[in-house]
Tab-separated table of C-alpha atoms and ligand atoms in Angstrom:
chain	number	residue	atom	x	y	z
A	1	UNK	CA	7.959	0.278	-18.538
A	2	UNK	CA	11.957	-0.158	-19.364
A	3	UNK	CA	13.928	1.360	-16.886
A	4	UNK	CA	17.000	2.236	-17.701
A	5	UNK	CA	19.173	3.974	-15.999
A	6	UNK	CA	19.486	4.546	-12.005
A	7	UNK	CA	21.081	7.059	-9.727
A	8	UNK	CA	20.600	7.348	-5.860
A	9	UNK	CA	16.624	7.705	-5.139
A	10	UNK	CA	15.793	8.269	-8.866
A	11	UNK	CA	15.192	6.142	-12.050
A	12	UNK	CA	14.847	6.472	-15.310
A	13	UNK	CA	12.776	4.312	-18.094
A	14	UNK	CA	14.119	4.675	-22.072
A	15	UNK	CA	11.739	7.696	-22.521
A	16	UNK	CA	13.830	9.966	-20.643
A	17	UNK	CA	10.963	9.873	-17.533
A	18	UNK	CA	12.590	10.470	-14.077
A	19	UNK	CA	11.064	8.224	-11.434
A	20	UNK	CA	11.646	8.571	-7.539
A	21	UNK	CA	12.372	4.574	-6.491
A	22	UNK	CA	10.685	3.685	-2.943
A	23	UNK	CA	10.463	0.082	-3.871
A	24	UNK	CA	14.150	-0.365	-4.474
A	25	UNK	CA	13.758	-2.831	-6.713
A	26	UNK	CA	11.779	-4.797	-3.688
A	27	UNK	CA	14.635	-3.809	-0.824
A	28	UNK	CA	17.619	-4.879	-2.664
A	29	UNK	CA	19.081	-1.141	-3.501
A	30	UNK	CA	19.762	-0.630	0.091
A	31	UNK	CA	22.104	2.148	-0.575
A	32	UNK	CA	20.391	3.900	-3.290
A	33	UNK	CA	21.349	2.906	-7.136
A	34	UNK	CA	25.162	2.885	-8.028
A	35	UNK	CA	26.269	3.337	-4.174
A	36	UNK	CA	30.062	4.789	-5.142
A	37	UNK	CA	31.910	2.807	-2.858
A	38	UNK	CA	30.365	-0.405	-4.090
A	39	UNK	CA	31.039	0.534	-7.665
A	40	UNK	CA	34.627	1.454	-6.873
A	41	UNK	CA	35.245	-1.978	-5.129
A	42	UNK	CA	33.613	-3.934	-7.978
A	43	UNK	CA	35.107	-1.911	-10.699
A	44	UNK	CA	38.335	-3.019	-9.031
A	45	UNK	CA	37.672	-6.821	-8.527
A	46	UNK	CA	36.471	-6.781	-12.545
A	47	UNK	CA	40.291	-5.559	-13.247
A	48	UNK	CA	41.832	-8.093	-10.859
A	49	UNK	CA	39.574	-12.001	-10.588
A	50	UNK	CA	36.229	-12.587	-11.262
A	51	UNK	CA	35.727	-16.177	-9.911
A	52	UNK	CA	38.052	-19.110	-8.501
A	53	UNK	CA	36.249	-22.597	-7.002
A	54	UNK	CA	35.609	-22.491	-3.254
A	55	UNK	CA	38.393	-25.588	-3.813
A	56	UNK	CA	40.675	-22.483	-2.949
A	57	UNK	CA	40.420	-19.860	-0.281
A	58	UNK	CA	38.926	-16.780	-1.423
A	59	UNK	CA	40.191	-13.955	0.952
A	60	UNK	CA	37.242	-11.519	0.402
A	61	UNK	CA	35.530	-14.156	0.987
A	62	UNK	CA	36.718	-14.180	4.355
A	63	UNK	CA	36.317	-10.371	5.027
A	64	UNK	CA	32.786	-10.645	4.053
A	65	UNK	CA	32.366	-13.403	7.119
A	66	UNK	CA	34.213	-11.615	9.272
A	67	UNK	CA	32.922	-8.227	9.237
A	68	UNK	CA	29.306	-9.769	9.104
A	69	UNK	CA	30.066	-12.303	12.165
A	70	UNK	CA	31.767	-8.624	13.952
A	71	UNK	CA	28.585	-6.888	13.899
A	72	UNK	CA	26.105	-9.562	14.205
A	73	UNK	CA	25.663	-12.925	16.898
A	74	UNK	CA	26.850	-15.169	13.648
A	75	UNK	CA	29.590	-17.214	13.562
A	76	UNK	CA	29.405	-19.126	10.657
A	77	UNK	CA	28.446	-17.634	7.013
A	78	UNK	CA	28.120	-19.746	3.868
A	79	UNK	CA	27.756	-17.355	0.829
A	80	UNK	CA	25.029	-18.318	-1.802
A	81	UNK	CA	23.048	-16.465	-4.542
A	82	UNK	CA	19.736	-15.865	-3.836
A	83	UNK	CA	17.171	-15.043	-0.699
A	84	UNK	CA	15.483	-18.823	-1.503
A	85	UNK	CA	19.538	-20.423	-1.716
A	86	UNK	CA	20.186	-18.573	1.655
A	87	UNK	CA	16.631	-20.140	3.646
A	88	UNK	CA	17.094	-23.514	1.165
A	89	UNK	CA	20.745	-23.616	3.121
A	90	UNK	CA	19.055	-22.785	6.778
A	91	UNK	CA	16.463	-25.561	6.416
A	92	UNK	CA	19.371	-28.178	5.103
A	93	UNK	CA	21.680	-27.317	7.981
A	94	UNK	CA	18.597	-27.159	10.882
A	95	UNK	CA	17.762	-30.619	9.469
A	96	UNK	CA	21.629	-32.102	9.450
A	97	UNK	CA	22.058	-30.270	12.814
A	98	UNK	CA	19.367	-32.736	14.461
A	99	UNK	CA	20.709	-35.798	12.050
A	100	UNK	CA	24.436	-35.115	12.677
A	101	UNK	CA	25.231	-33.241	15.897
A	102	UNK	CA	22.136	-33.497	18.446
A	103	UNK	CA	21.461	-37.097	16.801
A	104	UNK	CA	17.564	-36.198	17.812
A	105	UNK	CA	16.809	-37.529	14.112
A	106	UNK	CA	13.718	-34.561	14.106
A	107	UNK	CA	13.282	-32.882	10.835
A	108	UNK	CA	10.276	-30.707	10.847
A	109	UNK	CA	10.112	-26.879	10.368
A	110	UNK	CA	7.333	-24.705	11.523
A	111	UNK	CA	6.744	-22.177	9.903
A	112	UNK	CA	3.576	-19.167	9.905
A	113	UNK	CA	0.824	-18.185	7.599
A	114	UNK	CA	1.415	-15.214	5.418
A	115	UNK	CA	5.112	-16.072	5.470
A	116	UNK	CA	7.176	-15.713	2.281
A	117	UNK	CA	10.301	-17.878	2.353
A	118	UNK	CA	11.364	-17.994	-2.152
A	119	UNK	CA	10.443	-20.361	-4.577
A	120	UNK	CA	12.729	-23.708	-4.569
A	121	UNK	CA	10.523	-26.459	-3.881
A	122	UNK	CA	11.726	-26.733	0.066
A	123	UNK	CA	11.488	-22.867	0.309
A	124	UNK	CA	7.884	-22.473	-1.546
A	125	UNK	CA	6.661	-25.433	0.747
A	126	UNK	CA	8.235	-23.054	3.810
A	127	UNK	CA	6.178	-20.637	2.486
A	128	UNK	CA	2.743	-19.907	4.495
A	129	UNK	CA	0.560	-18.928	1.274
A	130	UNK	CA	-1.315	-21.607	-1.116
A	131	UNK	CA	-0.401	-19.299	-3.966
A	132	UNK	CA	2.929	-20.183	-4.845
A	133	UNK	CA	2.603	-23.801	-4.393
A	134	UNK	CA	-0.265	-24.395	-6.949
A	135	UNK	CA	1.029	-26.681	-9.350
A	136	UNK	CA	3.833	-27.691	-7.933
A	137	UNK	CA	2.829	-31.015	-6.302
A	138	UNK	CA	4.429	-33.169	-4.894
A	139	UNK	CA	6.153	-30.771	-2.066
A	140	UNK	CA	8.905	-32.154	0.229
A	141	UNK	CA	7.374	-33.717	3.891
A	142	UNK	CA	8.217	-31.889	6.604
A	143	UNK	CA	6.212	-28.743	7.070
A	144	UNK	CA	4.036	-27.245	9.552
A	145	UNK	CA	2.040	-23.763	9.554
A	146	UNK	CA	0.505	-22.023	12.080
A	147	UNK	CA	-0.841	-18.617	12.571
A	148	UNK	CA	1.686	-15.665	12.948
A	149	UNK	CA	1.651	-13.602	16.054
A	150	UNK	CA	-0.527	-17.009	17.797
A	151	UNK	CA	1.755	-18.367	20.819
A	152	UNK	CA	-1.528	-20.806	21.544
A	153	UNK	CA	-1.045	-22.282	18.446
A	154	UNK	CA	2.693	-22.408	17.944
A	155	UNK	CA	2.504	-24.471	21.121
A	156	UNK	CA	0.050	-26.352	20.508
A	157	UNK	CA	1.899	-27.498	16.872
A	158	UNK	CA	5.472	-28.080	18.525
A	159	UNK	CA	6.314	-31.534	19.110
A	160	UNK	CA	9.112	-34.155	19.350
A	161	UNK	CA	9.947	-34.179	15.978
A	162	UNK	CA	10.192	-30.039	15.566
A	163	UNK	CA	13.558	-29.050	14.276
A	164	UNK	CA	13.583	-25.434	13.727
A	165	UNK	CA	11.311	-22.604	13.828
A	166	UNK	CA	11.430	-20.529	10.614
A	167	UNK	CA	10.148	-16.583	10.735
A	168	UNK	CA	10.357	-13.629	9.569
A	169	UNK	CA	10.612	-10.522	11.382
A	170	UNK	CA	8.488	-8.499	9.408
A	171	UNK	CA	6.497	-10.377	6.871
A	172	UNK	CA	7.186	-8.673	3.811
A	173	UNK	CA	5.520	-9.977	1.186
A	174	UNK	CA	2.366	-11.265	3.415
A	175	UNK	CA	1.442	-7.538	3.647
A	176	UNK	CA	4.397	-5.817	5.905
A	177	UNK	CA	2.801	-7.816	9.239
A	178	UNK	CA	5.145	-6.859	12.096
A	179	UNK	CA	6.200	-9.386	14.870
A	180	UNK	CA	4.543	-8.670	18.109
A	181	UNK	CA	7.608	-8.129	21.198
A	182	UNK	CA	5.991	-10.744	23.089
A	183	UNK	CA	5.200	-12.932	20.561
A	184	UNK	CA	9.141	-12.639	19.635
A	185	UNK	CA	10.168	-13.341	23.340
A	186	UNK	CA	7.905	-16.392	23.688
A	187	UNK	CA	8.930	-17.855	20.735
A	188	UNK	CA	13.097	-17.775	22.016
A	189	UNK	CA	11.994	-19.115	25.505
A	190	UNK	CA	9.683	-21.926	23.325
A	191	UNK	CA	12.840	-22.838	21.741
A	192	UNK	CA	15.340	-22.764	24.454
A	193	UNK	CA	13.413	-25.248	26.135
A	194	UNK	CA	12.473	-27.614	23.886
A	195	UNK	CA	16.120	-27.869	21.413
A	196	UNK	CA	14.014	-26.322	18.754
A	197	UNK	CA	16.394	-24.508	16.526
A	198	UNK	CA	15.129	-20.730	15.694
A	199	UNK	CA	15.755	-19.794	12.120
A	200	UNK	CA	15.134	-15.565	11.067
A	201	UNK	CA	14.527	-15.312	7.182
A	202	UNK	CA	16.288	-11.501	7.561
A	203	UNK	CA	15.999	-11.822	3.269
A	204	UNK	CA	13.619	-8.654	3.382
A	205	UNK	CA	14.553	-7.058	6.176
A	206	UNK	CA	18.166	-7.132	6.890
A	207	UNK	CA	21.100	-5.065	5.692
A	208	UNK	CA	19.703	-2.414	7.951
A	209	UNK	CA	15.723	-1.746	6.393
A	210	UNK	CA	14.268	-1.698	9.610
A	211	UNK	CA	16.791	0.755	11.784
A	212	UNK	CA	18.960	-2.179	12.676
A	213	UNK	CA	21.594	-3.884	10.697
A	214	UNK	CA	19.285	-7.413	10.878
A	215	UNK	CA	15.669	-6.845	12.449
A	216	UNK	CA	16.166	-9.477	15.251
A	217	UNK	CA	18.243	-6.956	16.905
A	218	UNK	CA	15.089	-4.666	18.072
A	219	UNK	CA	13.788	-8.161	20.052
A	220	UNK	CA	16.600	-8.845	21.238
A	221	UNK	CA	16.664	-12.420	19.532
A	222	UNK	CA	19.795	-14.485	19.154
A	223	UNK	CA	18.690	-16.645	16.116
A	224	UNK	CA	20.824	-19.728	16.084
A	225	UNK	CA	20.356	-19.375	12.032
A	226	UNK	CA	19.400	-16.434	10.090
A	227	UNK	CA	19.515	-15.407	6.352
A	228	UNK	CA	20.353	-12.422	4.070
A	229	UNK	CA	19.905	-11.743	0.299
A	230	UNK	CA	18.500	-8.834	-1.146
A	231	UNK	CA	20.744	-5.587	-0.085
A	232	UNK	CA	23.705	-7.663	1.227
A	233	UNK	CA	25.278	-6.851	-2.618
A	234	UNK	CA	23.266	-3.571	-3.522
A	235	UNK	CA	22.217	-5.366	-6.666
A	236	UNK	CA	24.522	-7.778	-7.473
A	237	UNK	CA	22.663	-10.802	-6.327
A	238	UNK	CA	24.243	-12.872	-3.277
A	239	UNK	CA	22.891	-14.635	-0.295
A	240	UNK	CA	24.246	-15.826	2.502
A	241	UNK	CA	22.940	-18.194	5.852
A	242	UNK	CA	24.379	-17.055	8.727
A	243	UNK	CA	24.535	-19.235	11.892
A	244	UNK	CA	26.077	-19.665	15.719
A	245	UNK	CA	28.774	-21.702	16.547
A	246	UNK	CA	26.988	-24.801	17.587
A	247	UNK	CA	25.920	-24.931	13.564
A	248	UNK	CA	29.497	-24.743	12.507
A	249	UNK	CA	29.741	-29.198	12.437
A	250	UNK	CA	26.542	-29.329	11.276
A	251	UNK	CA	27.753	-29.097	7.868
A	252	UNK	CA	30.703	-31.218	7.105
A	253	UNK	CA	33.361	-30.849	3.733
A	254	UNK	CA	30.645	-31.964	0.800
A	255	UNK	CA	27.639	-31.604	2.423
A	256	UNK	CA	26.630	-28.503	1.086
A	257	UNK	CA	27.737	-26.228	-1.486
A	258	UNK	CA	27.824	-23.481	-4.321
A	259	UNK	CA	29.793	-23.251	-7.640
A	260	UNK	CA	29.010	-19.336	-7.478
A	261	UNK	CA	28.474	-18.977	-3.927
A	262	UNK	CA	31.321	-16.289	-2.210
A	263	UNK	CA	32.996	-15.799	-5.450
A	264	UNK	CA	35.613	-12.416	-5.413
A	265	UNK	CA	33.088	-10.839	-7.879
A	266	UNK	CA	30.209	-10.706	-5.568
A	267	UNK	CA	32.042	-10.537	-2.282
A	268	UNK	CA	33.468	-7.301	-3.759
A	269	UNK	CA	29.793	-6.380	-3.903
A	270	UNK	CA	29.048	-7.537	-0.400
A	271	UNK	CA	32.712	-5.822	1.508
A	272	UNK	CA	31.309	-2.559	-0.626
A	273	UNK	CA	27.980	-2.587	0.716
A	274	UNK	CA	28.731	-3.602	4.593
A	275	UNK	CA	31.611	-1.054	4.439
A	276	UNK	CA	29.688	1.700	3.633
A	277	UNK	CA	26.761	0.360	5.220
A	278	UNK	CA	28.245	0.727	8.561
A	279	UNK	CA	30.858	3.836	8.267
A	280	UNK	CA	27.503	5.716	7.294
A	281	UNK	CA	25.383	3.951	10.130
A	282	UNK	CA	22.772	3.126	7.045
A	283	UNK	CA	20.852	1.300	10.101
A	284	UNK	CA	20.504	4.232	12.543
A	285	UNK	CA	19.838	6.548	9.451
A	286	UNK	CA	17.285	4.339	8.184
A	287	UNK	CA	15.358	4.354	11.639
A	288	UNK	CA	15.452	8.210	11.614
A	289	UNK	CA	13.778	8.350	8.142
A	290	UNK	CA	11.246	5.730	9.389
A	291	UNK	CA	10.307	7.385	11.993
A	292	UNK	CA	9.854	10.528	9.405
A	293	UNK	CA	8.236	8.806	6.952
A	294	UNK	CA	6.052	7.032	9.575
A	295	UNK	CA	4.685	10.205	10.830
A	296	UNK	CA	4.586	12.305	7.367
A	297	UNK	CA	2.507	9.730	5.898
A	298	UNK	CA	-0.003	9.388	8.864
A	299	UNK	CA	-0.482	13.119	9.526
A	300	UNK	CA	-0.980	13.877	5.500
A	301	UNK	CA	-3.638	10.189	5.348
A	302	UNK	CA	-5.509	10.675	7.965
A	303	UNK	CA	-8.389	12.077	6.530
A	304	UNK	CA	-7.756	9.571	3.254
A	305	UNK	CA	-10.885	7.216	3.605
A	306	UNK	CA	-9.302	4.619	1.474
A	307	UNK	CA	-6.568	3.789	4.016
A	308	UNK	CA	-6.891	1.598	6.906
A	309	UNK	CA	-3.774	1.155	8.832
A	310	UNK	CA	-0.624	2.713	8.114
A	311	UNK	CA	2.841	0.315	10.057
A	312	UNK	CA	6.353	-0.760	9.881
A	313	UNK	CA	9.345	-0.534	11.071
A	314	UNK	CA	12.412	1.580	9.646
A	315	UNK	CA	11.668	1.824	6.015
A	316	UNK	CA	9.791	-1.004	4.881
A	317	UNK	CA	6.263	0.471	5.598
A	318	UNK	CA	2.836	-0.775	4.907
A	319	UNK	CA	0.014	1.437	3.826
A	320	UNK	CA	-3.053	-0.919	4.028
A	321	UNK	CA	-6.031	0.150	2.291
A	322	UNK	CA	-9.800	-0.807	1.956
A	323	UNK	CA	-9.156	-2.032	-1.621
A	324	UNK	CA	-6.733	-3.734	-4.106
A	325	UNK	CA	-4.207	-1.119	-4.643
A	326	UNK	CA	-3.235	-2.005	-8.160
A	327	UNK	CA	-4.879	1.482	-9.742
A	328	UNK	CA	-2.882	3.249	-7.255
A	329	UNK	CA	0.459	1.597	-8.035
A	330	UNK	CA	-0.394	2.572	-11.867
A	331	UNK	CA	-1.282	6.392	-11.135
A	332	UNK	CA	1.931	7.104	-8.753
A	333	UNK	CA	3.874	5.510	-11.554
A	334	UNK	CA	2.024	7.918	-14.145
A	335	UNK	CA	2.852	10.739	-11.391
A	336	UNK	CA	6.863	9.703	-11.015
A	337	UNK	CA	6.790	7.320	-8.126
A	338	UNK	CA	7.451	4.213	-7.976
A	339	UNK	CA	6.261	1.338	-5.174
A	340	UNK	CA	4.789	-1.821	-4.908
A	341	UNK	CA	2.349	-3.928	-3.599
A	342	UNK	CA	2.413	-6.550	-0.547
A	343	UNK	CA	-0.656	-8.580	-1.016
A	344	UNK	CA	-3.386	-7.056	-2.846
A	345	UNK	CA	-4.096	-4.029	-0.275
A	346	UNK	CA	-1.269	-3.210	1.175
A	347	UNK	CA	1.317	-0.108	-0.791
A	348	UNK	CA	4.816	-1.338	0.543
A	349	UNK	CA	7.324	1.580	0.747
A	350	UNK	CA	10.816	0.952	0.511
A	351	UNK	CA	12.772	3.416	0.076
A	352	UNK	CA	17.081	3.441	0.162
A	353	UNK	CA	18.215	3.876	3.480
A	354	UNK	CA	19.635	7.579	2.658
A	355	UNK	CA	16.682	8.765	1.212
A	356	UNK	CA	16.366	12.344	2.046
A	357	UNK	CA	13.270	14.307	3.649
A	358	UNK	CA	12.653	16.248	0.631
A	359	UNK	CA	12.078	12.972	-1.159
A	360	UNK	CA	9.874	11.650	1.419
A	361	UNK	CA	8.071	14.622	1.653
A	362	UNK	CA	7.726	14.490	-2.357
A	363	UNK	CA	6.705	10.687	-2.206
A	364	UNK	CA	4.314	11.402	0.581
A	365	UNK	CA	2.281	14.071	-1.124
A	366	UNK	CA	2.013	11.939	-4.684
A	367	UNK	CA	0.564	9.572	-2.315
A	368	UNK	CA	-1.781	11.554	-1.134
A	369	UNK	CA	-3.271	12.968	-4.384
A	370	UNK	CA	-3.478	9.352	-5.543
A	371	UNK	CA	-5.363	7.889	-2.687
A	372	UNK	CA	-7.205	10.844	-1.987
A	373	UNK	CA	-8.181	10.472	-5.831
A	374	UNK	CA	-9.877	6.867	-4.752
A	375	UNK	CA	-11.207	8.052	-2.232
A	376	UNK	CA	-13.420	10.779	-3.635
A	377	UNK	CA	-13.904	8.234	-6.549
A	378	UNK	CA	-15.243	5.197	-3.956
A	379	UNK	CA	-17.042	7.903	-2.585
A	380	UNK	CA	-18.735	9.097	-5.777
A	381	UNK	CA	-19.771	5.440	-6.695
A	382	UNK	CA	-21.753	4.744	-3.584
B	401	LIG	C1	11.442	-12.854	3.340
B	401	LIG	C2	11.908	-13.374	2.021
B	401	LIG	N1	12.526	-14.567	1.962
B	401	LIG	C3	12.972	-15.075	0.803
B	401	LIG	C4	12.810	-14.411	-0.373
B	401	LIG	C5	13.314	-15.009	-1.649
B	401	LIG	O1	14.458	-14.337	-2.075
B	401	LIG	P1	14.976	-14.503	-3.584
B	401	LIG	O2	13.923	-13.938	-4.476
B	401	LIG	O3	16.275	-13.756	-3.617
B	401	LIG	O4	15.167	-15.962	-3.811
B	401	LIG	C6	12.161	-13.166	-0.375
B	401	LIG	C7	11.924	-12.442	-1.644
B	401	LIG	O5	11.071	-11.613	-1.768
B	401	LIG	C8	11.705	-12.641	0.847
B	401	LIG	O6	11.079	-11.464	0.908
């Protein structure tokens, strides 16, 4: 399939097919496709400068910090271009942190199973799943996994040399697992004590997907680090690592850096996409819909014997079912909708943030003929 053209909720592919999007090309369309006041500040930045060196200051740059650090506990951003730059950055500056500043010389990360954290070779190591490491030996030292949601065995795996704590609110790609509250709580007391930096891979799930502009807000988590990619430019890609004060020395003229990073280009992007993101309260909205879409799709499956749990929070929602959900990703496609996989049984829903109820209601009820349709076929088999 060749998309081709994108408006709000809908897509089309070069046959002229209309598509409604609730993947969002995998969360990054935050604000739907070709988000007017995004276009309109890009559009203007193509007239004006595309790119200067960070060797000079770059005052959208500075916006982009500054309205970020407003609305968030940040202090500190450092602009990248990808979700796997942005966590890459937050692993460099949690191990120069305890080199430089708290001179504790520890370097290692923990981080959980099921976690997805990119694909450099420090991020795919982060990363809690064999799968993207095969073949890629030999992986940087320095990693340690334990169970998600397991305070026993995050305990039991801190010691003197642990750095930083790496998570994600809502593991995304490991199958839309939420964090437990009191999982959430222990693991910023576990931290506090024991000068264990806590690092919040917000790649999936910030720029307001779950009902809050970054997901740590709902746990009320202070993350000394935290990182954003995916909707921070509405498609133009970007990252960023966002950290607290005590972070800011950490990283000294020269020891890190981006050619691209921050350039006017993409922080047009970025000032579009926070601007409208918060004059439109995209977060609030997006909890609203959740809820919606929450309840819509657990009234209309609950008689659907191929579905086993239905969660998430805001709009990235998991529909787990009792088999691979490949075939079902095919047939919505075949019946105009469009979402994805998270692991091989789980239908991830992500939707723009404005999505409206008529859409939701139209996306709910293709779901339903298509599981219902495996169903009645898993049923006719045995
Ligand atoms: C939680 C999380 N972290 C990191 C990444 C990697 O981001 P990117 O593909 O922009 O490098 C992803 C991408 O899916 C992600 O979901």
């Amino acid at each position: 399939m060749t998309l081709v053209k994108g408006e709000g909720s809908r897509l089309w592919d070069d046959q002229g097919n209309m598509y409604l999007d609730f993947m969002s090309g995998i969360a990054v369309t935050n604000l739907g496709h070709a988000p007017e006041r995004v276009k309109t500040r890009v559009q203007q930045q193509l007239d004006t400068l595309w790119h200067v060196s960070n060797l000079f200051r770059i005052p959208q740059q500075e916006q982009a910090a500054e309205l970020l650090a407003a609305n968030t506990c940040a202090d500190a951003v450092f602009f990248c271009n990808s979700g796997a730059e942005a966590n890459e950055a937050a692993i460099k500056l949690a191990r120069r942190y305890h080199a430089k500043v708290a001179q504790t010389g520890r370097s290692e990360i923990i981080t959980f199973e099921q976690s997805f954290h990119g694909r450099t070779l420090a991020t795919l190591t982060a990363t809690g799943q064999d799968k993207v490491k095969d073949g890629f030996a030999p992986l940087p030292a320095g990693f340690r996994y334990v169970p998600f949601n397991d305070i026993a065995a995050l305990k039991a795996a801190v010691n003197e040399n642990t750095a930083a704590i790496m998570l994600e609110i809502v593991q995304g790609e490991g199958g839309v697992l939420p964090i437990k509250a009191s999982f959430a709580a222990e693991v910023a007391q576990l931290c506090a004590a024991n000068g264990i930096l806590l690092i919040v891979d917000e790649v999936q799930t910030g720029m307001g997907r779950t009902g809050a502009l970054f997901a740590h807000e709902h746990y009320g988590l202070k993350p000394d680090i935290f990182t954003a990619a995916k909707g921070l430019g509405s498609g133009f890609p970007v990252g960023a690592m966002l950290a607290q004060e005590h972070l800011r020395e950490a990283f000294g003229p020269g020891s890190h850096g981006s050619t691209f990073g921050g350039n006017p280009l993409a922080m047009s992007a970025v000032l579009g996409t926070l601007e409208t993101m918060l004059e439109d309260k995209a977060a609030v909205r997006a909890a609203e819909k959740g809820t919606y879409l929450l309840n819509a799709l657990r009234v209309k499956l609950s008689d659907v014997s191929a579905v086993k749990d239905i969660r998430g929070i805001g709009l990235l929602i998991g529909i787990e079912c009792h088999e691979p959900v490949s075939n079902m990703i095919a047939d919505a496609q075949r019946a105009g909708l469009l979402f994805i996989s998270a692991g091989p049984n789980v239908i991830r829903l992500l939707p723009n943030l404005l999505v409206t109820e008529e859409d939701m209601d139209e996306a709910v009820d293709i779901i339903h003929t298509v599981l219902a349709k495996r169903s009645a076929a898993v049923t006719t088999i045995s």
